[in-house]
GROMACS .gro file of C-alpha atoms in nm:
model
  467
    1MET     CA    1  -4.094  -3.015   0.769
    2SER     CA    2  -3.758  -3.213   0.773
    3GLU     CA    3  -3.467  -3.171   0.921
    4PRO     CA    4  -3.121  -3.063   0.728
    5PRO     CA    5  -2.855  -3.255   0.779
    6ARG     CA    6  -2.633  -3.213   1.091
    7VAL     CA    7  -2.285  -3.165   0.994
    8ALA     CA    8  -1.982  -3.344   1.192
    9GLY     CA    9  -1.838  -3.017   1.335
   10PRO     CA   10  -1.459  -2.884   1.348
   11SER     CA   11  -1.444  -3.032   1.750
   12ALA     CA   12  -1.587  -3.384   1.586
   13VAL     CA   13  -1.416  -3.452   1.378
   14ALA     CA   14  -1.138  -3.375   1.628
   15ALA     CA   15  -1.234  -3.617   1.842
   16LEU     CA   16  -1.279  -3.900   1.612
   17VAL     CA   17  -0.954  -3.810   1.483
   18ALA     CA   18  -0.867  -3.859   1.809
   19LYS     CA   19  -1.054  -4.173   1.855
   20PHE     CA   20  -0.958  -4.357   1.574
   21GLY     CA   21  -0.658  -4.133   1.470
   22SER     CA   22  -0.427  -4.405   1.648
   23ALA     CA   23  -0.610  -4.707   1.484
   24LEU     CA   24  -0.643  -4.579   1.105
   25PRO     CA   25  -0.243  -4.691   1.028
   26LYS     CA   26  -0.335  -5.013   1.117
   27ALA     CA   27  -0.662  -5.065   0.947
   28LEU     CA   28  -0.452  -4.907   0.642
   29LEU     CA   29  -0.211  -5.154   0.654
   30ALA     CA   30  -0.484  -5.468   0.698
   31LEU     CA   31  -0.700  -5.353   0.447
   32PRO     CA   32  -0.469  -5.384   0.148
   33LEU     CA   33  -0.252  -5.735   0.285
   34LEU     CA   34  -0.596  -5.905   0.281
   35SER     CA   35  -0.609  -5.733  -0.078
   36LEU     CA   36  -0.347  -5.927  -0.146
   37ILE     CA   37  -0.406  -6.238  -0.044
   38LEU     CA   38  -0.730  -6.230  -0.233
   39LEU     CA   39  -0.584  -6.149  -0.543
   40LEU     CA   40  -0.275  -6.415  -0.520
   41VAL     CA   41  -0.561  -6.664  -0.454
   42ALA     CA   42  -0.726  -6.575  -0.777
   43GLY     CA   43  -0.446  -6.537  -0.973
   44THR     CA   44  -0.336  -6.814  -0.929
   45ARG     CA   45  -0.626  -7.039  -1.037
   46LEU     CA   46  -0.642  -6.739  -1.310
   47LEU     CA   47  -0.260  -6.891  -1.451
   48GLY     CA   48  -0.376  -7.171  -1.494
   49PRO     CA   49  -0.580  -7.201  -1.790
   50ALA     CA   50  -0.574  -6.798  -1.911
   51GLN     CA   51  -0.341  -6.676  -1.800
   52GLY     CA   52  -0.366  -6.298  -2.035
   53ALA     CA   53  -0.625  -6.283  -1.829
   54ALA     CA   54  -0.387  -6.302  -1.430
   55LEU     CA   55  -0.295  -5.935  -1.576
   56PRO     CA   56  -0.492  -5.781  -1.378
   57CYS     CA   57  -0.445  -5.971  -1.134
   58TYR     CA   58  -0.080  -5.889  -1.076
   59ALA     CA   59  -0.117  -5.475  -1.131
   60LEU     CA   60  -0.356  -5.498  -0.847
   61VAL     CA   61  -0.146  -5.695  -0.590
   62ALA     CA   62   0.155  -5.455  -0.691
   63GLY     CA   63  -0.106  -5.196  -0.636
   64ASN     CA   64  -0.165  -5.321  -0.280
   65ALA     CA   65   0.199  -5.348  -0.240
   66LEU     CA   66   0.236  -5.021  -0.235
   67VAL     CA   67  -0.053  -4.878   0.026
   68ALA     CA   68   0.114  -5.144   0.255
   69VAL     CA   69   0.425  -4.928   0.235
   70PHE     CA   70   0.291  -4.673   0.275
   71ALA     CA   71   0.076  -4.714   0.563
   72LEU     CA   72   0.338  -4.935   0.729
   73LEU     CA   73   0.539  -4.633   0.701
   74GLY     CA   74   0.254  -4.422   0.811
   75LEU     CA   75   0.260  -4.611   1.112
   76LEU     CA   76   0.578  -4.590   1.148
   77ALA     CA   77   0.612  -4.218   1.138
   78ALA     CA   78   0.307  -4.178   1.337
   79ARG     CA   79   0.479  -4.386   1.664
   80GLU     CA   80   0.769  -4.205   1.624
   81ARG     CA   81   0.534  -3.884   1.694
   82ARG     CA   82   0.404  -4.027   1.957
   83GLU     CA   83   0.761  -4.120   2.123
   84ARG     CA   84   0.808  -3.718   2.071
   85SER     CA   85   0.461  -3.654   2.219
   86LEU     CA   86   0.585  -3.839   2.536
   87ARG     CA   87   0.981  -3.748   2.527
   88ASP     CA   88   0.832  -3.346   2.441
   89ARG     CA   89   0.568  -3.365   2.705
   90ALA     CA   90   0.852  -3.525   3.001
   91ALA     CA   91   1.087  -3.248   2.924
   92LEU     CA   92   0.812  -3.032   2.998
   93SER     CA   93   0.756  -3.192   3.347
   94ALA     CA   94   1.088  -3.142   3.367
   95ARG     CA   95   1.150  -2.795   3.333
   96GLU     CA   96   0.776  -2.761   3.534
   97ARG     CA   97   0.972  -2.901   3.813
   98GLU     CA   98   1.304  -2.775   3.824
   99HIS     CA   99   1.125  -2.331   3.736
  100VAL     CA  100   0.904  -2.485   4.119
  101GLY     CA  101   1.207  -2.573   4.300
  102ASP     CA  102   1.346  -2.230   4.147
  103ILE     CA  103   1.120  -2.048   4.265
  104LEU     CA  104   1.110  -2.250   4.581
  105ARG     CA  105   1.434  -2.175   4.630
  106LEU     CA  106   1.431  -1.765   4.570
  107GLU     CA  107   1.159  -1.745   4.743
  108HIS     CA  108   1.398  -1.932   5.018
  109GLU     CA  109   1.663  -1.698   4.978
  110ILE     CA  110   1.382  -1.350   5.020
  111ASP     CA  111   1.289  -1.470   5.372
  112LEU     CA  112   1.684  -1.494   5.409
  113LEU     CA  113   1.705  -1.129   5.275
  114SER     CA  114   1.431  -1.046   5.454
  115ALA     CA  115   1.550  -1.273   5.778
  116MET     CA  116   1.919  -1.106   5.732
  117ARG     CA  117   1.707  -0.670   5.680
  118ASP     CA  118   1.487  -0.706   5.942
  119VAL     CA  119   1.791  -0.787   6.236
  120THR     CA  120   1.979  -0.478   6.096
  121ARG     CA  121   1.682  -0.336   6.166
  122ILE     CA  122   1.638  -0.399   6.491
  123LEU     CA  123   2.023  -0.362   6.557
  124ASN     CA  124   1.996   0.034   6.382
  125ASP     CA  125   1.671   0.079   6.712
  126ASP     CA  126   1.755  -0.098   6.990
  127VAL     CA  127   2.071  -0.124   7.165
  128GLN     CA  128   1.892  -0.386   7.478
  129PHE     CA  129   1.986  -0.727   7.448
  130GLU     CA  130   1.628  -0.831   7.605
  131ARG     CA  131   1.378  -0.682   7.312
  132ILE     CA  132   1.736  -0.685   7.026
  133TRP     CA  133   1.659  -1.130   7.114
  134GLU     CA  134   1.342  -1.115   7.134
  135ARG     CA  135   1.254  -0.910   6.820
  136VAL     CA  136   1.493  -1.157   6.606
  137LEU     CA  137   1.344  -1.443   6.745
  138GLU     CA  138   1.056  -1.446   6.554
  139ILE     CA  139   1.234  -1.377   6.285
  140LEU     CA  140   1.396  -1.688   6.317
  141ARG     CA  141   1.093  -1.861   6.403
  142SER     CA  142   0.948  -1.789   6.080
  143ILE     CA  143   1.270  -1.908   5.870
  144VAL     CA  144   1.296  -2.260   6.085
  145GLU     CA  145   1.080  -2.469   6.266
  146TYR     CA  146   1.208  -2.493   6.565
  147GLU     CA  147   1.096  -2.670   6.865
  148GLU     CA  148   1.411  -2.494   7.090
  149VAL     CA  149   1.639  -2.254   7.124
  150THR     CA  150   1.949  -2.145   7.275
  151ILE     CA  151   2.176  -1.881   7.317
  152PHE     CA  152   2.522  -1.902   7.494
  153VAL     CA  153   2.712  -1.580   7.573
  154ARG     CA  154   3.123  -1.618   7.608
  155GLU     CA  155   3.249  -1.460   7.907
  156VAL     CA  156   3.585  -1.492   8.070
  157GLY     CA  157   3.493  -1.509   8.446
  158LEU     CA  158   3.772  -1.585   8.773
  159ARG     CA  159   3.864  -1.904   8.907
  160ASN     CA  160   4.155  -1.913   9.195
  161GLY     CA  161   4.274  -1.643   9.016
  162LEU     CA  162   4.296  -1.735   8.616
  163ASP     CA  163   4.101  -1.666   8.424
  164GLU     CA  164   3.852  -1.918   8.293
  165VAL     CA  165   3.633  -1.913   8.004
  166VAL     CA  166   3.204  -2.013   8.100
  167LEU     CA  167   2.925  -2.007   7.866
  168ILE     CA  168   2.629  -1.844   7.994
  169PRO     CA  169   2.244  -1.905   7.868
  170ARG     CA  170   2.121  -1.574   7.801
  171VAL     CA  171   1.906  -1.680   7.592
  172HIS     CA  172   1.577  -1.947   7.567
  173HIS     CA  173   1.307  -2.047   7.407
  174ARG     CA  174   1.112  -2.319   7.422
  175GLU     CA  175   0.760  -2.463   7.355
  176GLY     CA  176   0.603  -1.994   7.283
  177ARG     CA  177   0.719  -1.911   7.535
  178SER     CA  178   1.103  -1.706   7.600
  179VAL     CA  179   1.359  -1.639   7.852
  180LEU     CA  180   1.561  -1.428   7.911
  181GLY     CA  181   1.883  -1.389   8.091
  182ALA     CA  182   1.859  -1.403   8.466
  183ASP     CA  183   1.579  -1.590   8.459
  184ILE     CA  184   1.667  -1.819   8.291
  185ASP     CA  185   1.785  -2.199   8.468
  186PRO     CA  186   2.094  -2.292   8.366
  187GLU     CA  187   2.034  -2.639   8.577
  188LYS     CA  188   1.744  -2.658   8.270
  189ILE     CA  189   1.963  -2.597   7.937
  190ASP     CA  190   2.112  -2.906   7.822
  191LEU     CA  191   2.441  -2.864   7.729
  192SER     CA  192   2.563  -3.080   7.553
  193GLY     CA  193   2.817  -3.011   7.184
  194VAL     CA  194   2.797  -2.675   7.319
  195ALA     CA  195   3.137  -2.675   7.387
  196GLU     CA  196   3.304  -2.805   7.158
  197ALA     CA  197   3.168  -2.612   6.867
  198LEU     CA  198   3.272  -2.320   7.062
  199GLU     CA  199   3.639  -2.556   7.091
  200HIS     CA  200   3.582  -2.605   6.694
  201ARG     CA  201   3.457  -2.314   6.537
  202SER     CA  202   3.303  -2.458   6.317
  203ALA     CA  203   2.902  -2.641   6.309
  204TYR     CA  204   2.836  -2.909   6.486
  205GLN     CA  205   2.475  -3.229   6.433
  206ILE     CA  206   2.313  -3.441   6.727
  207VAL     CA  207   2.074  -3.631   6.627
  208GLU     CA  208   1.885  -3.873   6.860
  209SER     CA  209   1.614  -4.054   6.703
  210ASP     CA  210   1.349  -3.768   6.598
  211VAL     CA  211   1.557  -3.471   6.765
  212LEU     CA  212   1.849  -3.297   6.527
  213SER     CA  213   2.024  -3.036   6.729
  214LEU     CA  214   2.227  -2.823   6.565
  215PHE     CA  215   2.513  -2.599   6.698
  216PHE     CA  216   2.662  -2.249   6.559
  217PRO     CA  217   2.932  -2.126   6.648
  218LEU     CA  218   2.918  -1.759   6.686
  219SER     CA  219   3.154  -1.442   6.645
  220VAL     CA  220   3.247  -1.102   6.499
  221ASP     CA  221   3.598  -1.048   6.368
  222GLN     CA  222   3.729  -1.364   6.437
  223GLU     CA  223   3.539  -1.327   6.853
  224ASN     CA  224   3.368  -1.609   6.933
  225MET     CA  225   3.065  -1.402   7.025
  226GLY     CA  226   2.923  -1.738   7.180
  227VAL     CA  227   2.717  -2.076   6.993
  228LEU     CA  228   2.323  -2.084   6.922
  229LYS     CA  229   2.189  -2.417   7.005
  230VAL     CA  230   1.891  -2.471   6.783
  231THR     CA  231   1.680  -2.817   6.749
  232LEU     CA  232   1.437  -2.987   6.578
  233PRO     CA  233   1.245  -3.227   6.455
  234LEU     CA  234   1.280  -3.481   6.210
  235THR     CA  235   1.039  -3.678   5.954
  236GLY     CA  236   1.046  -3.855   5.694
  237ASP     CA  237   1.285  -4.165   5.473
  238ALA     CA  238   1.652  -4.128   5.490
  239ARG     CA  239   1.647  -3.842   5.228
  240GLU     CA  240   1.410  -3.636   5.334
  241ARG     CA  241   1.551  -3.664   5.711
  242GLY     CA  242   1.839  -3.542   5.484
  243ALA     CA  243   1.771  -3.243   5.293
  244ARG     CA  244   1.580  -3.160   5.636
  245ILE     CA  245   1.938  -3.161   5.751
  246ASP     CA  246   2.068  -2.971   5.500
  247GLU     CA  247   1.848  -2.693   5.431
  248CYS     CA  248   1.823  -2.590   5.782
  249GLN     CA  249   2.194  -2.593   5.831
  250ALA     CA  250   2.261  -2.382   5.577
  251ALA     CA  251   2.017  -2.110   5.622
  252LEU     CA  252   2.056  -2.091   6.037
  253THR     CA  253   2.465  -2.068   5.876
  254HIS     CA  254   2.386  -1.751   5.630
  255LEU     CA  255   2.255  -1.584   5.938
  256LEU     CA  256   2.512  -1.675   6.175
  257LYS     CA  257   2.699  -1.305   6.093
  258HIS     CA  258   2.382  -1.079   6.206
  259LEU     CA  259   2.313  -1.339   6.492
  260SER     CA  260   2.716  -1.291   6.592
  261LEU     CA  261   2.623  -0.917   6.590
  262ALA     CA  262   2.289  -0.963   6.822
  263ILE     CA  263   2.489  -0.977   7.087
  264LYS     CA  264   2.826  -0.824   7.000
  265THR     CA  265   2.556  -0.496   6.876
  266PRO     CA  266   2.435  -0.412   7.360
  267THR     CA  267   2.772  -0.579   7.414
  268LEU     CA  268   2.929  -0.349   7.288
  269TYR     CA  269   2.723  -0.022   7.378
  270ASP     CA  270   2.697  -0.208   7.706
  271MET     CA  271   3.078  -0.150   7.767
  272ALA     CA  272   3.029   0.208   7.583
  273VAL     CA  273   2.801   0.323   7.923
  274LEU     CA  274   2.785   0.056   8.143
  275ASP     CA  275   2.936   0.068   8.466
  276HIS     CA  276   3.075  -0.343   8.464
  277LEU     CA  277   3.114  -0.307   8.892
  278THR     CA  278   2.815  -0.211   8.933
  279GLY     CA  279   2.590  -0.235   8.660
  280LEU     CA  280   2.515   0.111   8.618
  281ASN     CA  281   2.498   0.340   8.412
  282THR     CA  282   2.865   0.552   8.368
  283LYS     CA  283   2.974   0.889   8.459
  284ARG     CA  284   3.004   0.977   8.085
  285TYR     CA  285   2.652   0.876   7.977
  286LEU     CA  286   2.464   1.007   8.308
  287LEU     CA  287   2.656   1.383   8.152
  288GLN     CA  288   2.493   1.285   7.787
  289GLN     CA  289   2.182   1.220   7.940
  290LEU     CA  290   2.178   1.558   8.187
  291ASP     CA  291   2.220   1.689   7.830
  292GLN     CA  292   1.918   1.614   7.715
  293GLU     CA  293   1.718   1.692   7.990
  294PHE     CA  294   1.818   2.031   7.908
  295ARG     CA  295   1.720   2.051   7.648
  296VAL     CA  296   1.423   1.945   7.657
  297SER     CA  297   1.332   2.147   8.020
  298ARG     CA  298   1.467   2.480   7.877
  299ARG     CA  299   1.180   2.396   7.503
  300HIS     CA  300   0.933   2.279   7.734
  301GLY     CA  301   0.946   2.373   8.093
  302THR     CA  302   0.968   1.956   8.217
  303PRO     CA  303   1.152   1.998   8.546
  304PHE     CA  304   1.361   1.734   8.676
  305VAL     CA  305   1.627   1.607   8.945
  306LEU     CA  306   1.916   1.481   8.988
  307VAL     CA  307   2.045   1.312   9.304
  308LEU     CA  308   2.282   1.177   9.392
  309LEU     CA  309   2.459   0.971   9.651
  310ASP     CA  310   2.754   0.854   9.865
  311ILE     CA  311   2.839   0.567  10.035
  312ASP     CA  312   2.934   0.741  10.374
  313HIS     CA  313   3.328   0.582  10.596
  314PHE     CA  314   3.394   0.395  10.227
  315LYS     CA  315   3.775   0.368  10.300
  316SER     CA  316   3.773   0.246  10.626
  317ILE     CA  317   3.539  -0.007  10.514
  318ASN     CA  318   3.843  -0.050  10.210
  319ASP     CA  319   4.100  -0.050  10.470
  320THR     CA  320   3.939  -0.314  10.771
  321HIS     CA  321   3.795  -0.624  10.512
  322GLY     CA  322   4.002  -0.569  10.196
  323HIS     CA  323   3.911  -0.376   9.886
  324LEU     CA  324   3.732  -0.712   9.664
  325SER     CA  325   3.499  -0.670   9.961
  326GLY     CA  326   3.470  -0.275   9.947
  327ASP     CA  327   3.372  -0.431   9.589
  328LEU     CA  328   3.132  -0.629   9.695
  329VAL     CA  329   2.993  -0.351   9.886
  330LEU     CA  330   3.022  -0.090   9.576
  331SER     CA  331   2.749  -0.362   9.384
  332GLY     CA  332   2.532  -0.378   9.680
  333VAL     CA  333   2.465   0.038   9.752
  334ALA     CA  334   2.398  -0.040   9.346
  335GLY     CA  335   2.119  -0.299   9.423
  336CYS     CA  336   1.968  -0.112   9.661
  337ILE     CA  337   2.000   0.176   9.393
  338ARG     CA  338   1.796  -0.056   9.105
  339GLN     CA  339   1.555  -0.140   9.408
  340ALA     CA  340   1.497   0.230   9.548
  341ALA     CA  341   1.375   0.341   9.180
  342ARG     CA  342   1.090   0.458   8.970
  343GLU     CA  343   1.099   0.257   8.653
  344SER     CA  344   1.147   0.557   8.480
  345ASP     CA  345   1.460   0.706   8.675
  346THR     CA  346   1.813   0.624   8.557
  347CYS     CA  347   2.088   0.544   8.797
  348TYR     CA  348   2.507   0.596   8.765
  349ARG     CA  349   2.802   0.545   8.917
  350TYR     CA  350   2.948   0.911   8.884
  351GLY     CA  351   3.352   0.797   9.087
  352GLY     CA  352   3.478   0.573   9.312
  353GLU     CA  353   3.187   0.543   9.594
  354GLU     CA  354   2.997   0.838   9.438
  355MET     CA  355   2.681   0.703   9.264
  356CYS     CA  356   2.367   0.989   9.117
  357VAL     CA  357   2.027   0.913   8.998
  358LEU     CA  358   1.808   1.106   8.746
  359LEU     CA  359   1.436   1.123   8.847
  360PRO     CA  360   1.327   1.226   8.475
  361GLU     CA  361   0.981   1.510   8.512
  362SER     CA  362   1.050   1.513   8.846
  363LYS     CA  363   1.007   1.756   9.131
  364LEU     CA  364   1.219   1.799   9.443
  365PRO     CA  365   0.956   1.623   9.659
  366ASP     CA  366   0.976   1.336   9.406
  367GLY     CA  367   1.312   1.420   9.438
  368LEU     CA  368   1.265   1.375   9.897
  369ALA     CA  369   1.114   1.052   9.894
  370LEU     CA  370   1.381   0.896   9.662
  371ALA     CA  371   1.680   1.048   9.862
  372GLU     CA  372   1.486   0.894  10.206
  373ARG     CA  373   1.362   0.528  10.019
  374LEU     CA  374   1.757   0.459   9.950
  375ARG     CA  375   1.885   0.580  10.275
  376GLY     CA  376   1.640   0.341  10.492
  377LEU     CA  377   1.732   0.094  10.222
  378VAL     CA  378   2.099   0.079  10.204
  379GLU     CA  379   2.120   0.121  10.632
  380ARG     CA  380   1.831  -0.160  10.679
  381THR     CA  381   2.029  -0.449  10.425
  382ARG     CA  382   2.359  -0.620  10.544
  383PHE     CA  383   2.630  -0.721  10.265
  384ARG     CA  384   2.876  -0.936  10.293
  385GLY     CA  385   3.211  -1.000  10.281
  386GLU     CA  386   3.509  -1.167  10.044
  387ARG     CA  387   3.512  -1.378  10.324
  388GLY     CA  388   3.131  -1.400  10.426
  389GLN     CA  389   3.117  -1.125  10.652
  390GLU     CA  390   2.873  -0.913  10.728
  391ILE     CA  391   2.921  -0.519  10.652
  392ARG     CA  392   2.677  -0.238  10.759
  393ALA     CA  393   2.681   0.044  10.492
  394THR     CA  394   2.561   0.372  10.569
  395VAL     CA  395   2.506   0.651  10.265
  396SER     CA  396   2.475   1.071  10.286
  397LEU     CA  397   2.312   1.255   9.948
  398GLY     CA  398   2.208   1.559   9.784
  399ILE     CA  399   1.943   1.634   9.627
  400ALA     CA  400   1.938   1.932   9.348
  401PRO     CA  401   1.625   2.019   9.128
  402TYR     CA  402   1.650   2.216   8.755
  403GLY     CA  403   1.581   2.579   8.838
  404ALA     CA  404   1.506   2.839   8.567
  405ASP     CA  405   1.853   2.961   8.800
  406VAL     CA  406   1.977   2.599   8.676
  407THR     CA  407   2.278   2.741   8.361
  408ASP     CA  408   2.370   2.418   8.295
  409VAL     CA  409   2.462   2.082   8.353
  410PRO     CA  410   2.844   2.155   8.528
  411SER     CA  411   2.611   2.411   8.765
  412LEU     CA  412   2.365   2.189   8.827
  413ILE     CA  413   2.630   1.854   8.965
  414SER     CA  414   2.815   2.143   9.198
  415ARG     CA  415   2.445   2.186   9.356
  416ALA     CA  416   2.382   1.862   9.421
  417ASP     CA  417   2.785   1.824   9.521
  418GLN     CA  418   2.810   2.111   9.792
  419SER     CA  419   2.461   1.905   9.970
  420LEU     CA  420   2.597   1.581  10.012
  421TYR     CA  421   2.926   1.767  10.177
  422ARG     CA  422   2.678   1.975  10.387
  423ALA     CA  423   2.518   1.542  10.440
  424LYS     CA  424   2.855   1.432  10.529
  425ASP     CA  425   2.953   1.717  10.747
  426GLU     CA  426   2.648   1.758  10.970
  427GLY     CA  427   2.672   1.321  11.049
  428ARG     CA  428   2.632   1.166  10.760
  429ASN     CA  429   2.390   0.918  10.722
  430GLN     CA  430   2.104   1.175  10.582
  431ALA     CA  431   2.039   1.356  10.265
  432TRP     CA  432   2.030   1.776  10.267
  433CYS     CA  433   1.944   1.978   9.978
  434TRP     CA  434   1.985   2.282   9.773
  435GLY     CA  435   1.636   2.475   9.825
  436GLU     CA  436   1.669   2.927   9.872
  437ARG     CA  437   1.925   2.990  10.040
  438GLY     CA  438   2.193   2.719   9.967
  439PRO     CA  439   2.188   2.284  10.079
  440GLU     CA  440   1.991   2.232  10.403
  441PRO     CA  441   1.848   1.920  10.531
  442ALA     CA  442   1.601   1.781  10.385
  443GLU     CA  443   1.460   1.572  10.613
  444PRO     CA  444   1.580   1.626  11.008
  445ARG     CA  445   1.842   1.542  11.116
  446PRO     CA  446   1.904   1.211  11.295
  447ALA     CA  447   1.939   1.272  11.602
  448ALA     CA  448   1.671   1.543  11.559
  449ARG     CA  449   1.481   1.222  11.427
  450ALA     CA  450   1.564   1.062  11.724
  451SER     CA  451   1.455   1.301  12.002
  452LYS     CA  452   1.110   1.319  11.804
  453THR     CA  453   1.093   0.966  11.864
  454ARG     CA  454   1.139   0.974  12.227
  455ALA     CA  455   0.887   1.367  12.217
  456GLN     CA  456   0.698   1.122  12.141
  457GLY     CA  457   0.734   0.847  12.271
  458GLY     CA  458   0.703   0.989  12.631
  459ARG     CA  459   0.430   1.176  12.547
  460SER     CA  460   0.219   0.849  12.481
  461ARG     CA  461   0.372   0.720  12.858
  462ARG     CA  462   0.235   0.990  12.941
  463GLN     CA  463  -0.097   0.995  12.765
  464GLY     CA  464  -0.076   0.626  12.857
  465VAL     CA  465  -0.114   0.708  13.213
  466SER     CA  466  -0.288   1.003  13.263
  467ARG     CA  467  -0.576   0.721  13.166
   0.00000   0.00000   0.00000
């Protein structure tokens, strides 16, 4: 049984047209031209002997000429369509590239807006400088792939009795490692370009080989907060490097206000809750925290303790060594308090030379242990005055635990205060606590301790002799 003849389908026809379509107008043009030449030759030969027989040849020549003209027009039209198609394809490619560029720009703007939102959220959640910047650096890294970033904070200090503006490095990130605050070694920080950015209040850049350093002044409400320095690598040709610089500068410029707020917000908080001289929390913040502890303790029954201390003979220190030396002693005692306190404790300057420690979720023995630890630490410390002279100091302490009979914050502070002044009346350099019948010694008094030590030494010597 013979197979039926195969019929070319639409796809086969389309393939043939695509393959030979461009050559078809040329073939149509060549065929009538060839026929025209042959007919002219034949007509010339017939013109002599039989002129009438040549008329059909001329008709064929005219027809072939028309076919040639139409073929030529078709060829020109095909070429125009092809050129139009190429132009349309080029326009589509250009629009596609433009749309891709628009999409990338929109994605970059979305990333910037997300970064601004995240920084704002961080500032709403936290007020501690180091914790804020640990999170802000992660956001900054997602926007600009930097090698190194440093935040310089503007501070005003005294030098030779005059105000002097200094830039203190407070944040430094390099090679995946962040260093914050006092842990930064200023000797390892490059300061070139920083002062210029602060002075001119405008962005500043330094390009050295394949490294770009960008400097941006940070300000809020026309107040200079510091300088942001970002270092990043440059690769590619001049056009690519220029585009990289413009992109990074634009991105960081958009973030400057939020980065400035990341400096000012914790600074304002510190001004509100931190004592400038000692670095301890303020009395106002103490009262807020005590009120909160009272509410928690009444609801959950958790204990807490307040330890109040006063520097002994502080007026004499001021009169003998000067008020600047007195301030240095105050600051030194505050350092002893921070050193002796536990991580969960909070330390405050109550006023003048009085300071205190709040021990949450703690009982009286915890307060007694802290008081004795702190008393001994201050007694052993050699403080230095403004001329470098050695100054000795001691403290007296009053301890008041929270109890069911404590009605409010003032009554708790009053108990700690009464215990403190009983310690002063009994000879200073000791701690007293509030007991069932009022103030009572937390430990044996210094004289009693000395007598007990001598007695123990005497017994030891007698035991040694008896041996």
